[in-house]
Amino acid sequence: MDSFLVGLIGAGIGPSWSPPLHEQEAVHHGLHYVYRLLDTDRVGGDVGELVRTARRFGYDGLNITHPCKQAVIPHLDELSPDARMLGAVNTVVFDGERAIGHNTDWTGFAESFARGLPDAPTRRIVQLGAGGAGAAVAHALLTMGADRITLVDADPARAAALAGELAGRFGAGRARPAGAAELPELLARADGLVHATPTGMAHHPGLPLPAELLHPGLWVADIVYRPLETELLKHARAAGCRTLDGGGMVVFQAVHAFRLFTGREPDAERMFAHLTDLIAV
């Protein structure tokens, strides 16, 4: 029986669904598969130290989540083209002596969006968050044909930097930064709102924007998945918005990571069914 040891590095990751999603899928492939949580809030150490320790102890790979997706890059030997382009890593594969960083967030979000909001208009999108996950999500939306994305981040310089990268990649005018004070005007004219910040996670409860800015003409996508029903999505549904939770992104990201770790082809629909079981517990 083939054996795999993988882990997840991030902060406040105790509630993560990644271990059961991976381990249950591995059962169907006849694999001995162990998935460990390396929570920086509990084990201490920086992401580089954890990557080196995992390599030393024989891990086959790692998933990387908030707040380590960009901080991990200097500690890797190589980046996939997607990870290099996006400047963020959410999956690390140990290949012999080399630690190779990949980004499966953007493809995971793209597949989730196509599955959950297949006919949603994407002329004007407002995105909250321009960090590692935000870079992946914005890239996915523009790759899928969104006309224009406006980026709002707590760090205006980060939003401006990401907008510049996206404009360079997709063309002038496709992405621009904006301040939080512009949200009322932006959302009044927007087709959709994407939330890509930690707000709403178990360790960061709350709303990322005033609920009164939500309206029925807006679809709302949240990449937070623990809890799956975030405060933002609750208020969005109450306002009459179409919504997309973070479950699809986490499943498709897990599909791609499982393939990278094992070389086996996972069954996405089976993993969605397992996610449904996890939610019901």
PDB file of C-alpha atoms in Angstrom:
ATOM      1  CA  MET A   1       0.000   0.000   0.000  1.00  0.00           C
ATOM      2  CA  ASP A   2       1.384   3.400  -0.998  1.00  0.00           C
ATOM      3  CA  SER A   3       1.777   5.837   1.902  1.00  0.00           C
ATOM      4  CA  PHE A   4       1.603   9.629   1.981  1.00  0.00           C
ATOM      5  CA  LEU A   5       2.239  12.148   4.745  1.00  0.00           C
ATOM      6  CA  VAL A   6       1.003  15.684   4.066  1.00  0.00           C
ATOM      7  CA  GLY A   7       0.097  18.718   6.137  1.00  0.00           C
ATOM      8  CA  LEU A   8      -1.444  22.167   6.252  1.00  0.00           C
ATOM      9  CA  ILE A   9       0.445  25.260   7.441  1.00  0.00           C
ATOM     10  CA  GLY A  10      -1.533  28.307   8.554  1.00  0.00           C
ATOM     11  CA  ALA A  11      -2.948  30.183  11.530  1.00  0.00           C
ATOM     12  CA  GLY A  12      -6.139  29.148  13.321  1.00  0.00           C
ATOM     13  CA  ILE A  13      -6.615  26.080  11.114  1.00  0.00           C
ATOM     14  CA  GLY A  14      -8.080  23.741  13.742  1.00  0.00           C
ATOM     15  CA  PRO A  15     -11.528  23.655  12.067  1.00  0.00           C
ATOM     16  CA  SER A  16     -10.085  22.886   8.597  1.00  0.00           C
ATOM     17  CA  TRP A  17     -11.908  20.326   6.459  1.00  0.00           C
ATOM     18  CA  SER A  18      -8.790  19.532   4.436  1.00  0.00           C
ATOM     19  CA  PRO A  19      -7.671  16.520   6.527  1.00  0.00           C
ATOM     20  CA  PRO A  20     -10.944  14.563   6.233  1.00  0.00           C
ATOM     21  CA  LEU A  21     -11.444  15.548   2.573  1.00  0.00           C
ATOM     22  CA  HIS A  22      -8.001  14.237   1.625  1.00  0.00           C
ATOM     23  CA  GLU A  23      -8.000  11.198   3.885  1.00  0.00           C
ATOM     24  CA  GLN A  24     -11.461  10.022   2.842  1.00  0.00           C
ATOM     25  CA  GLU A  25     -10.608  10.329  -0.845  1.00  0.00           C
ATOM     26  CA  ALA A  26      -7.401   8.386  -0.218  1.00  0.00           C
ATOM     27  CA  VAL A  27      -9.450   5.471   1.164  1.00  0.00           C
ATOM     28  CA  HIS A  28     -11.091   5.078  -2.246  1.00  0.00           C
ATOM     29  CA  HIS A  29      -7.639   4.811  -3.841  1.00  0.00           C
ATOM     30  CA  GLY A  30      -6.341   2.232  -1.363  1.00  0.00           C
ATOM     31  CA  LEU A  31      -3.750   4.638   0.025  1.00  0.00           C
ATOM     32  CA  HIS A  32      -2.365   4.992   3.546  1.00  0.00           C
ATOM     33  CA  TYR A  33      -2.694   8.766   3.801  1.00  0.00           C
ATOM     34  CA  VAL A  34      -2.064  10.934   6.873  1.00  0.00           C
ATOM     35  CA  TYR A  35      -2.869  14.650   6.853  1.00  0.00           C
ATOM     36  CA  ARG A  36      -1.556  16.760   9.758  1.00  0.00           C
ATOM     37  CA  LEU A  37      -2.310  20.328  10.845  1.00  0.00           C
ATOM     38  CA  LEU A  38       0.719  22.562  11.478  1.00  0.00           C
ATOM     39  CA  ASP A  39      -1.010  25.522  13.094  1.00  0.00           C
ATOM     40  CA  THR A  40       1.370  28.440  13.598  1.00  0.00           C
ATOM     41  CA  ASP A  41      -0.787  29.638  16.509  1.00  0.00           C
ATOM     42  CA  ARG A  42      -0.077  26.373  18.340  1.00  0.00           C
ATOM     43  CA  VAL A  43       3.262  24.951  17.213  1.00  0.00           C
ATOM     44  CA  GLY A  44       5.005  28.310  16.807  1.00  0.00           C
ATOM     45  CA  GLY A  45       7.829  28.957  14.386  1.00  0.00           C
ATOM     46  CA  ASP A  46       7.708  30.749  11.066  1.00  0.00           C
ATOM     47  CA  VAL A  47       6.565  29.169   7.828  1.00  0.00           C
ATOM     48  CA  GLY A  48      10.123  28.610   6.620  1.00  0.00           C
ATOM     49  CA  GLU A  49      11.019  26.638   9.729  1.00  0.00           C
ATOM     50  CA  LEU A  50       7.869  24.520   9.354  1.00  0.00           C
ATOM     51  CA  VAL A  51       8.615  23.780   5.692  1.00  0.00           C
ATOM     52  CA  ARG A  52      12.164  22.711   6.547  1.00  0.00           C
ATOM     53  CA  THR A  53      10.925  20.545   9.418  1.00  0.00           C
ATOM     54  CA  ALA A  54       8.294  18.882   7.241  1.00  0.00           C
ATOM     55  CA  ARG A  55      10.888  18.093   4.585  1.00  0.00           C
ATOM     56  CA  ARG A  56      13.243  16.687   7.212  1.00  0.00           C
ATOM     57  CA  PHE A  57      10.504  14.433   8.642  1.00  0.00           C
ATOM     58  CA  GLY A  58       9.619  12.971   5.264  1.00  0.00           C
ATOM     59  CA  TYR A  59       6.430  14.814   4.315  1.00  0.00           C
ATOM     60  CA  ASP A  60       5.345  14.367   0.718  1.00  0.00           C
ATOM     61  CA  GLY A  61       3.708  17.772   0.512  1.00  0.00           C
ATOM     62  CA  LEU A  62       1.989  20.671   2.245  1.00  0.00           C
ATOM     63  CA  ASN A  63      -1.008  22.889   1.758  1.00  0.00           C
ATOM     64  CA  ILE A  64      -0.432  26.531   2.714  1.00  0.00           C
ATOM     65  CA  THR A  65      -3.159  28.903   3.896  1.00  0.00           C
ATOM     66  CA  HIS A  66      -3.613  32.308   5.545  1.00  0.00           C
ATOM     67  CA  PRO A  67      -1.367  34.114   6.395  1.00  0.00           C
ATOM     68  CA  CYS A  68       1.502  32.175   4.814  1.00  0.00           C
ATOM     69  CA  LYS A  69       0.771  32.004   1.057  1.00  0.00           C
ATOM     70  CA  GLN A  70       3.241  34.738   0.171  1.00  0.00           C
ATOM     71  CA  ALA A  71       5.619  34.382   3.122  1.00  0.00           C
ATOM     72  CA  VAL A  72       6.418  30.776   2.156  1.00  0.00           C
ATOM     73  CA  ILE A  73       7.874  31.671  -1.257  1.00  0.00           C
ATOM     74  CA  PRO A  74      11.455  32.559  -0.159  1.00  0.00           C
ATOM     75  CA  HIS A  75      11.716  29.130   1.493  1.00  0.00           C
ATOM     76  CA  LEU A  76      11.010  27.125  -1.656  1.00  0.00           C
ATOM     77  CA  ASP A  77      13.393  25.879  -4.336  1.00  0.00           C
ATOM     78  CA  GLU A  78      11.091  26.287  -7.316  1.00  0.00           C
ATOM     79  CA  LEU A  79       7.701  27.711  -8.298  1.00  0.00           C
ATOM     80  CA  SER A  80       5.221  26.490 -10.872  1.00  0.00           C
ATOM     81  CA  PRO A  81       4.409  29.042 -13.591  1.00  0.00           C
ATOM     82  CA  ASP A  82       1.045  29.816 -11.920  1.00  0.00           C
ATOM     83  CA  ALA A  83       2.580  30.335  -8.486  1.00  0.00           C
ATOM     84  CA  ARG A  84       5.321  32.549  -9.924  1.00  0.00           C
ATOM     85  CA  MET A  85       2.821  34.620 -11.872  1.00  0.00           C
ATOM     86  CA  LEU A  86       0.471  35.068  -8.899  1.00  0.00           C
ATOM     87  CA  GLY A  87       3.140  35.537  -6.247  1.00  0.00           C
ATOM     88  CA  ALA A  88       1.322  33.143  -3.919  1.00  0.00           C
ATOM     89  CA  VAL A  89       1.581  29.451  -3.047  1.00  0.00           C
ATOM     90  CA  ASN A  90      -1.062  27.201  -1.505  1.00  0.00           C
ATOM     91  CA  THR A  91       0.483  23.806  -2.267  1.00  0.00           C
ATOM     92  CA  VAL A  92       4.066  22.576  -1.829  1.00  0.00           C
ATOM     93  CA  VAL A  93       5.296  19.271  -3.248  1.00  0.00           C
ATOM     94  CA  PHE A  94       8.537  17.736  -1.991  1.00  0.00           C
ATOM     95  CA  ASP A  95      10.273  16.184  -4.978  1.00  0.00           C
ATOM     96  CA  GLY A  96      13.497  14.628  -3.783  1.00  0.00           C
ATOM     97  CA  GLU A  97      15.590  17.453  -2.393  1.00  0.00           C
ATOM     98  CA  ARG A  98      13.407  20.189  -3.897  1.00  0.00           C
ATOM     99  CA  ALA A  99      10.367  21.986  -2.453  1.00  0.00           C
ATOM    100  CA  ILE A 100       8.164  23.101  -5.351  1.00  0.00           C
ATOM    101  CA  GLY A 101       5.374  25.655  -4.845  1.00  0.00           C
ATOM    102  CA  HIS A 102       2.098  25.535  -6.758  1.00  0.00           C
ATOM    103  CA  ASN A 103      -1.080  27.610  -6.785  1.00  0.00           C
ATOM    104  CA  THR A 104      -4.345  25.694  -7.085  1.00  0.00           C
ATOM    105  CA  ASP A 105      -6.457  28.481  -5.563  1.00  0.00           C
ATOM    106  CA  TRP A 106      -7.181  30.205  -8.852  1.00  0.00           C
ATOM    107  CA  THR A 107      -8.273  27.043 -10.655  1.00  0.00           C
ATOM    108  CA  GLY A 108     -10.235  25.978  -7.575  1.00  0.00           C
ATOM    109  CA  PHE A 109     -12.152  29.253  -7.502  1.00  0.00           C
ATOM    110  CA  ALA A 110     -12.723  29.231 -11.264  1.00  0.00           C
ATOM    111  CA  GLU A 111     -14.262  25.755 -11.155  1.00  0.00           C
ATOM    112  CA  SER A 112     -16.343  26.609  -8.097  1.00  0.00           C
ATOM    113  CA  PHE A 113     -17.659  29.802  -9.716  1.00  0.00           C
ATOM    114  CA  ALA A 114     -18.520  27.991 -12.956  1.00  0.00           C
ATOM    115  CA  ARG A 115     -20.364  25.337 -10.956  1.00  0.00           C
ATOM    116  CA  GLY A 116     -22.161  27.586  -8.475  1.00  0.00           C
ATOM    117  CA  LEU A 117     -22.839  30.811 -10.441  1.00  0.00           C
ATOM    118  CA  PRO A 118     -22.678  29.611 -14.051  1.00  0.00           C
ATOM    119  CA  ASP A 119     -24.599  32.475 -15.662  1.00  0.00           C
ATOM    120  CA  ALA A 120     -23.632  35.333 -13.333  1.00  0.00           C
ATOM    121  CA  PRO A 121     -22.842  38.636 -15.088  1.00  0.00           C
ATOM    122  CA  THR A 122     -19.231  39.744 -14.704  1.00  0.00           C
ATOM    123  CA  ARG A 123     -19.063  43.191 -16.269  1.00  0.00           C
ATOM    124  CA  ARG A 124     -18.171  45.014 -13.053  1.00  0.00           C
ATOM    125  CA  ILE A 125     -16.894  43.154  -9.968  1.00  0.00           C
ATOM    126  CA  VAL A 126     -15.793  44.555  -6.629  1.00  0.00           C
ATOM    127  CA  GLN A 127     -13.296  42.416  -4.733  1.00  0.00           C
ATOM    128  CA  LEU A 128     -12.402  42.827  -1.072  1.00  0.00           C
ATOM    129  CA  GLY A 129      -8.887  41.588  -0.379  1.00  0.00           C
ATOM    130  CA  ALA A 130      -5.682  41.742  -2.423  1.00  0.00           C
ATOM    131  CA  GLY A 131      -3.491  39.238  -0.589  1.00  0.00           C
ATOM    132  CA  GLY A 132      -2.438  35.791  -1.750  1.00  0.00           C
ATOM    133  CA  ALA A 133      -5.963  34.412  -2.070  1.00  0.00           C
ATOM    134  CA  GLY A 134      -7.203  37.683  -3.572  1.00  0.00           C
ATOM    135  CA  ALA A 135      -4.533  37.554  -6.266  1.00  0.00           C
ATOM    136  CA  ALA A 136      -5.654  34.049  -7.233  1.00  0.00           C
ATOM    137  CA  VAL A 137      -9.369  34.895  -7.260  1.00  0.00           C
ATOM    138  CA  ALA A 138      -8.947  38.068  -9.325  1.00  0.00           C
ATOM    139  CA  HIS A 139      -6.787  36.186 -11.814  1.00  0.00           C
ATOM    140  CA  ALA A 140      -9.470  33.492 -12.077  1.00  0.00           C
ATOM    141  CA  LEU A 141     -12.258  35.999 -12.728  1.00  0.00           C
ATOM    142  CA  LEU A 142     -10.334  37.878 -15.402  1.00  0.00           C
ATOM    143  CA  THR A 143      -9.270  34.605 -17.016  1.00  0.00           C
ATOM    144  CA  MET A 144     -12.950  33.619 -17.140  1.00  0.00           C
ATOM    145  CA  GLY A 145     -13.803  36.844 -18.969  1.00  0.00           C
ATOM    146  CA  ALA A 146     -14.734  39.421 -16.319  1.00  0.00           C
ATOM    147  CA  ASP A 147     -14.600  42.905 -17.835  1.00  0.00           C
ATOM    148  CA  ARG A 148     -13.339  44.897 -14.854  1.00  0.00           C
ATOM    149  CA  ILE A 149     -12.390  44.246 -11.238  1.00  0.00           C
ATOM    150  CA  THR A 150     -12.052  46.949  -8.595  1.00  0.00           C
ATOM    151  CA  LEU A 151      -9.833  45.940  -5.667  1.00  0.00           C
ATOM    152  CA  VAL A 152     -10.335  47.218  -2.125  1.00  0.00           C
ATOM    153  CA  ASP A 153      -7.872  46.229   0.593  1.00  0.00           C
ATOM    154  CA  ALA A 154      -7.013  47.391   4.106  1.00  0.00           C
ATOM    155  CA  ASP A 155      -3.549  48.098   2.659  1.00  0.00           C
ATOM    156  CA  PRO A 156      -4.104  50.489  -0.297  1.00  0.00           C
ATOM    157  CA  ALA A 157      -0.584  49.896  -1.585  1.00  0.00           C
ATOM    158  CA  ARG A 158      -1.259  46.161  -1.827  1.00  0.00           C
ATOM    159  CA  ALA A 159      -4.451  46.780  -3.804  1.00  0.00           C
ATOM    160  CA  ALA A 160      -2.597  49.147  -6.142  1.00  0.00           C
ATOM    161  CA  ALA A 161       0.228  46.659  -6.658  1.00  0.00           C
ATOM    162  CA  LEU A 162      -2.147  43.801  -7.497  1.00  0.00           C
ATOM    163  CA  ALA A 163      -4.205  46.005  -9.824  1.00  0.00           C
ATOM    164  CA  GLY A 164      -1.021  46.931 -11.671  1.00  0.00           C
ATOM    165  CA  GLU A 165       0.001  43.290 -12.048  1.00  0.00           C
ATOM    166  CA  LEU A 166      -3.441  42.311 -13.323  1.00  0.00           C
ATOM    167  CA  ALA A 167      -3.584  45.217 -15.772  1.00  0.00           C
ATOM    168  CA  GLY A 168      -0.176  44.222 -17.069  1.00  0.00           C
ATOM    169  CA  ARG A 169      -1.352  40.641 -17.538  1.00  0.00           C
ATOM    170  CA  PHE A 170      -4.875  41.230 -18.882  1.00  0.00           C
ATOM    171  CA  GLY A 171      -4.795  44.766 -20.305  1.00  0.00           C
ATOM    172  CA  ALA A 172      -5.226  48.359 -19.186  1.00  0.00           C
ATOM    173  CA  GLY A 173      -8.512  49.110 -17.460  1.00  0.00           C
ATOM    174  CA  ARG A 174      -9.249  45.508 -16.454  1.00  0.00           C
ATOM    175  CA  ALA A 175      -8.304  46.098 -12.798  1.00  0.00           C
ATOM    176  CA  ARG A 176      -7.991  49.147 -10.579  1.00  0.00           C
ATOM    177  CA  PRO A 177      -7.616  49.872  -6.856  1.00  0.00           C
ATOM    178  CA  ALA A 178     -10.132  51.831  -4.791  1.00  0.00           C
ATOM    179  CA  GLY A 179     -10.601  52.926  -1.201  1.00  0.00           C
ATOM    180  CA  ALA A 180     -13.224  51.655   1.215  1.00  0.00           C
ATOM    181  CA  ALA A 181     -14.963  55.041   1.065  1.00  0.00           C
ATOM    182  CA  GLU A 182     -15.861  54.295  -2.576  1.00  0.00           C
ATOM    183  CA  LEU A 183     -17.722  51.077  -1.765  1.00  0.00           C
ATOM    184  CA  PRO A 184     -21.262  52.575  -1.686  1.00  0.00           C
ATOM    185  CA  GLU A 185     -20.910  53.978  -5.212  1.00  0.00           C
ATOM    186  CA  LEU A 186     -19.026  50.947  -6.540  1.00  0.00           C
ATOM    187  CA  LEU A 187     -21.470  48.360  -5.221  1.00  0.00           C
ATOM    188  CA  ALA A 188     -24.508  50.301  -6.416  1.00  0.00           C
ATOM    189  CA  ARG A 189     -23.271  49.740 -10.001  1.00  0.00           C
ATOM    190  CA  ALA A 190     -21.560  46.358  -9.607  1.00  0.00           C
ATOM    191  CA  ASP A 191     -22.725  42.954 -10.825  1.00  0.00           C
ATOM    192  CA  GLY A 192     -20.907  41.051  -8.109  1.00  0.00           C
ATOM    193  CA  LEU A 193     -18.925  41.200  -4.893  1.00  0.00           C
ATOM    194  CA  VAL A 194     -16.095  38.793  -4.090  1.00  0.00           C
ATOM    195  CA  HIS A 195     -14.831  38.526  -0.534  1.00  0.00           C
ATOM    196  CA  ALA A 196     -11.208  37.368  -0.178  1.00  0.00           C
ATOM    197  CA  THR A 197     -10.140  38.505   3.308  1.00  0.00           C
ATOM    198  CA  PRO A 198     -10.005  36.542   6.603  1.00  0.00           C
ATOM    199  CA  THR A 199     -13.055  38.383   7.992  1.00  0.00           C
ATOM    200  CA  GLY A 200     -15.785  35.868   8.712  1.00  0.00           C
ATOM    201  CA  MET A 201     -13.421  33.011   9.537  1.00  0.00           C
ATOM    202  CA  ALA A 202     -13.841  31.280  12.890  1.00  0.00           C
ATOM    203  CA  HIS A 203     -10.938  33.309  14.320  1.00  0.00           C
ATOM    204  CA  HIS A 204     -12.002  36.561  12.586  1.00  0.00           C
ATOM    205  CA  PRO A 205     -15.794  36.883  13.005  1.00  0.00           C
ATOM    206  CA  GLY A 206     -17.791  39.767  11.605  1.00  0.00           C
ATOM    207  CA  LEU A 207     -18.732  41.516   8.382  1.00  0.00           C
ATOM    208  CA  PRO A 208     -16.175  42.929   5.925  1.00  0.00           C
ATOM    209  CA  LEU A 209     -18.472  45.805   4.901  1.00  0.00           C
ATOM    210  CA  PRO A 210     -21.735  47.463   5.997  1.00  0.00           C
ATOM    211  CA  ALA A 211     -24.660  45.115   5.313  1.00  0.00           C
ATOM    212  CA  GLU A 212     -26.778  47.959   3.932  1.00  0.00           C
ATOM    213  CA  LEU A 213     -24.530  48.104   0.846  1.00  0.00           C
ATOM    214  CA  LEU A 214     -25.848  44.717  -0.324  1.00  0.00           C
ATOM    215  CA  HIS A 215     -28.768  44.732  -2.785  1.00  0.00           C
ATOM    216  CA  PRO A 216     -30.706  42.179  -4.882  1.00  0.00           C
ATOM    217  CA  GLY A 217     -28.897  43.064  -8.111  1.00  0.00           C
ATOM    218  CA  LEU A 218     -25.609  41.839  -6.666  1.00  0.00           C
ATOM    219  CA  TRP A 219     -24.226  38.315  -6.506  1.00  0.00           C
ATOM    220  CA  VAL A 220     -21.871  37.649  -3.585  1.00  0.00           C
ATOM    221  CA  ALA A 221     -19.063  35.073  -3.489  1.00  0.00           C
ATOM    222  CA  ASP A 222     -17.166  34.348  -0.266  1.00  0.00           C
ATOM    223  CA  ILE A 223     -13.998  32.236  -0.220  1.00  0.00           C
ATOM    224  CA  VAL A 224     -14.211  31.651   3.564  1.00  0.00           C
ATOM    225  CA  TYR A 225     -15.373  28.104   4.241  1.00  0.00           C
ATOM    226  CA  ARG A 226     -15.197  27.683   8.019  1.00  0.00           C
ATOM    227  CA  PRO A 227     -17.891  28.564   8.769  1.00  0.00           C
ATOM    228  CA  LEU A 228     -19.507  27.865   5.405  1.00  0.00           C
ATOM    229  CA  GLU A 229     -22.392  30.166   6.335  1.00  0.00           C
ATOM    230  CA  THR A 230     -20.528  33.421   6.990  1.00  0.00           C
ATOM    231  CA  GLU A 231     -22.148  36.583   8.303  1.00  0.00           C
ATOM    232  CA  LEU A 232     -21.619  38.124   4.862  1.00  0.00           C
ATOM    233  CA  LEU A 233     -23.536  35.335   3.110  1.00  0.00           C
ATOM    234  CA  LYS A 234     -26.346  35.455   5.681  1.00  0.00           C
ATOM    235  CA  HIS A 235     -26.841  39.167   5.099  1.00  0.00           C
ATOM    236  CA  ALA A 236     -26.453  38.773   1.335  1.00  0.00           C
ATOM    237  CA  ARG A 237     -29.198  36.162   1.152  1.00  0.00           C
ATOM    238  CA  ALA A 238     -31.421  38.312   3.349  1.00  0.00           C
ATOM    239  CA  ALA A 239     -30.872  41.176   0.886  1.00  0.00           C
ATOM    240  CA  GLY A 240     -31.931  38.953  -2.033  1.00  0.00           C
ATOM    241  CA  CYS A 241     -28.461  38.315  -3.487  1.00  0.00           C
ATOM    242  CA  ARG A 242     -27.400  35.152  -5.264  1.00  0.00           C
ATOM    243  CA  THR A 243     -24.522  33.675  -3.262  1.00  0.00           C
ATOM    244  CA  LEU A 244     -21.563  31.326  -3.554  1.00  0.00           C
ATOM    245  CA  ASP A 245     -19.929  29.914  -0.428  1.00  0.00           C
ATOM    246  CA  GLY A 246     -16.319  28.802  -0.050  1.00  0.00           C
ATOM    247  CA  GLY A 247     -17.070  25.078  -0.090  1.00  0.00           C
ATOM    248  CA  GLY A 248     -16.610  24.653  -3.823  1.00  0.00           C
ATOM    249  CA  MET A 249     -13.243  26.382  -3.823  1.00  0.00           C
ATOM    250  CA  VAL A 250     -11.947  24.221  -0.984  1.00  0.00           C
ATOM    251  CA  VAL A 251     -13.106  21.028  -2.712  1.00  0.00           C
ATOM    252  CA  PHE A 252     -11.596  21.878  -6.101  1.00  0.00           C
ATOM    253  CA  GLN A 253      -8.392  23.135  -4.465  1.00  0.00           C
ATOM    254  CA  ALA A 254      -8.221  19.804  -2.595  1.00  0.00           C
ATOM    255  CA  VAL A 255      -8.828  17.917  -5.850  1.00  0.00           C
ATOM    256  CA  HIS A 256      -5.845  19.597  -7.500  1.00  0.00           C
ATOM    257  CA  ALA A 257      -3.609  19.254  -4.414  1.00  0.00           C
ATOM    258  CA  PHE A 258      -4.467  15.545  -3.991  1.00  0.00           C
ATOM    259  CA  ARG A 259      -3.483  14.972  -7.629  1.00  0.00           C
ATOM    260  CA  LEU A 260      -0.167  16.786  -7.109  1.00  0.00           C
ATOM    261  CA  PHE A 261       0.618  14.880  -3.902  1.00  0.00           C
ATOM    262  CA  THR A 262      -0.303  11.385  -5.090  1.00  0.00           C
ATOM    263  CA  GLY A 263      -0.368  11.309  -8.880  1.00  0.00           C
ATOM    264  CA  ARG A 264      -3.838   9.748  -8.580  1.00  0.00           C
ATOM    265  CA  GLU A 265      -6.985  11.213 -10.151  1.00  0.00           C
ATOM    266  CA  PRO A 266      -9.497  12.201  -7.428  1.00  0.00           C
ATOM    267  CA  ASP A 267     -13.262  12.214  -7.910  1.00  0.00           C
ATOM    268  CA  ALA A 268     -14.528  15.790  -7.416  1.00  0.00           C
ATOM    269  CA  GLU A 269     -18.193  14.827  -7.057  1.00  0.00           C
ATOM    270  CA  ARG A 270     -17.308  12.217  -4.453  1.00  0.00           C
ATOM    271  CA  MET A 271     -15.370  14.863  -2.530  1.00  0.00           C
ATOM    272  CA  PHE A 272     -18.373  17.217  -2.728  1.00  0.00           C
ATOM    273  CA  ALA A 273     -20.526  14.446  -1.276  1.00  0.00           C
ATOM    274  CA  HIS A 274     -18.038  14.012   1.550  1.00  0.00           C
ATOM    275  CA  LEU A 275     -18.065  17.768   2.188  1.00  0.00           C
ATOM    276  CA  THR A 276     -21.861  17.561   2.523  1.00  0.00           C
ATOM    277  CA  ASP A 277     -21.403  14.814   5.125  1.00  0.00           C
ATOM    278  CA  LEU A 278     -18.871  16.929   7.031  1.00  0.00           C
ATOM    279  CA  ILE A 279     -21.199  19.915   7.072  1.00  0.00           C
ATOM    280  CA  ALA A 280     -24.007  17.754   8.475  1.00  0.00           C
ATOM    281  CA  VAL A 281     -21.916  16.562  11.449  1.00  0.00           C
TER     282      VAL A 281
END
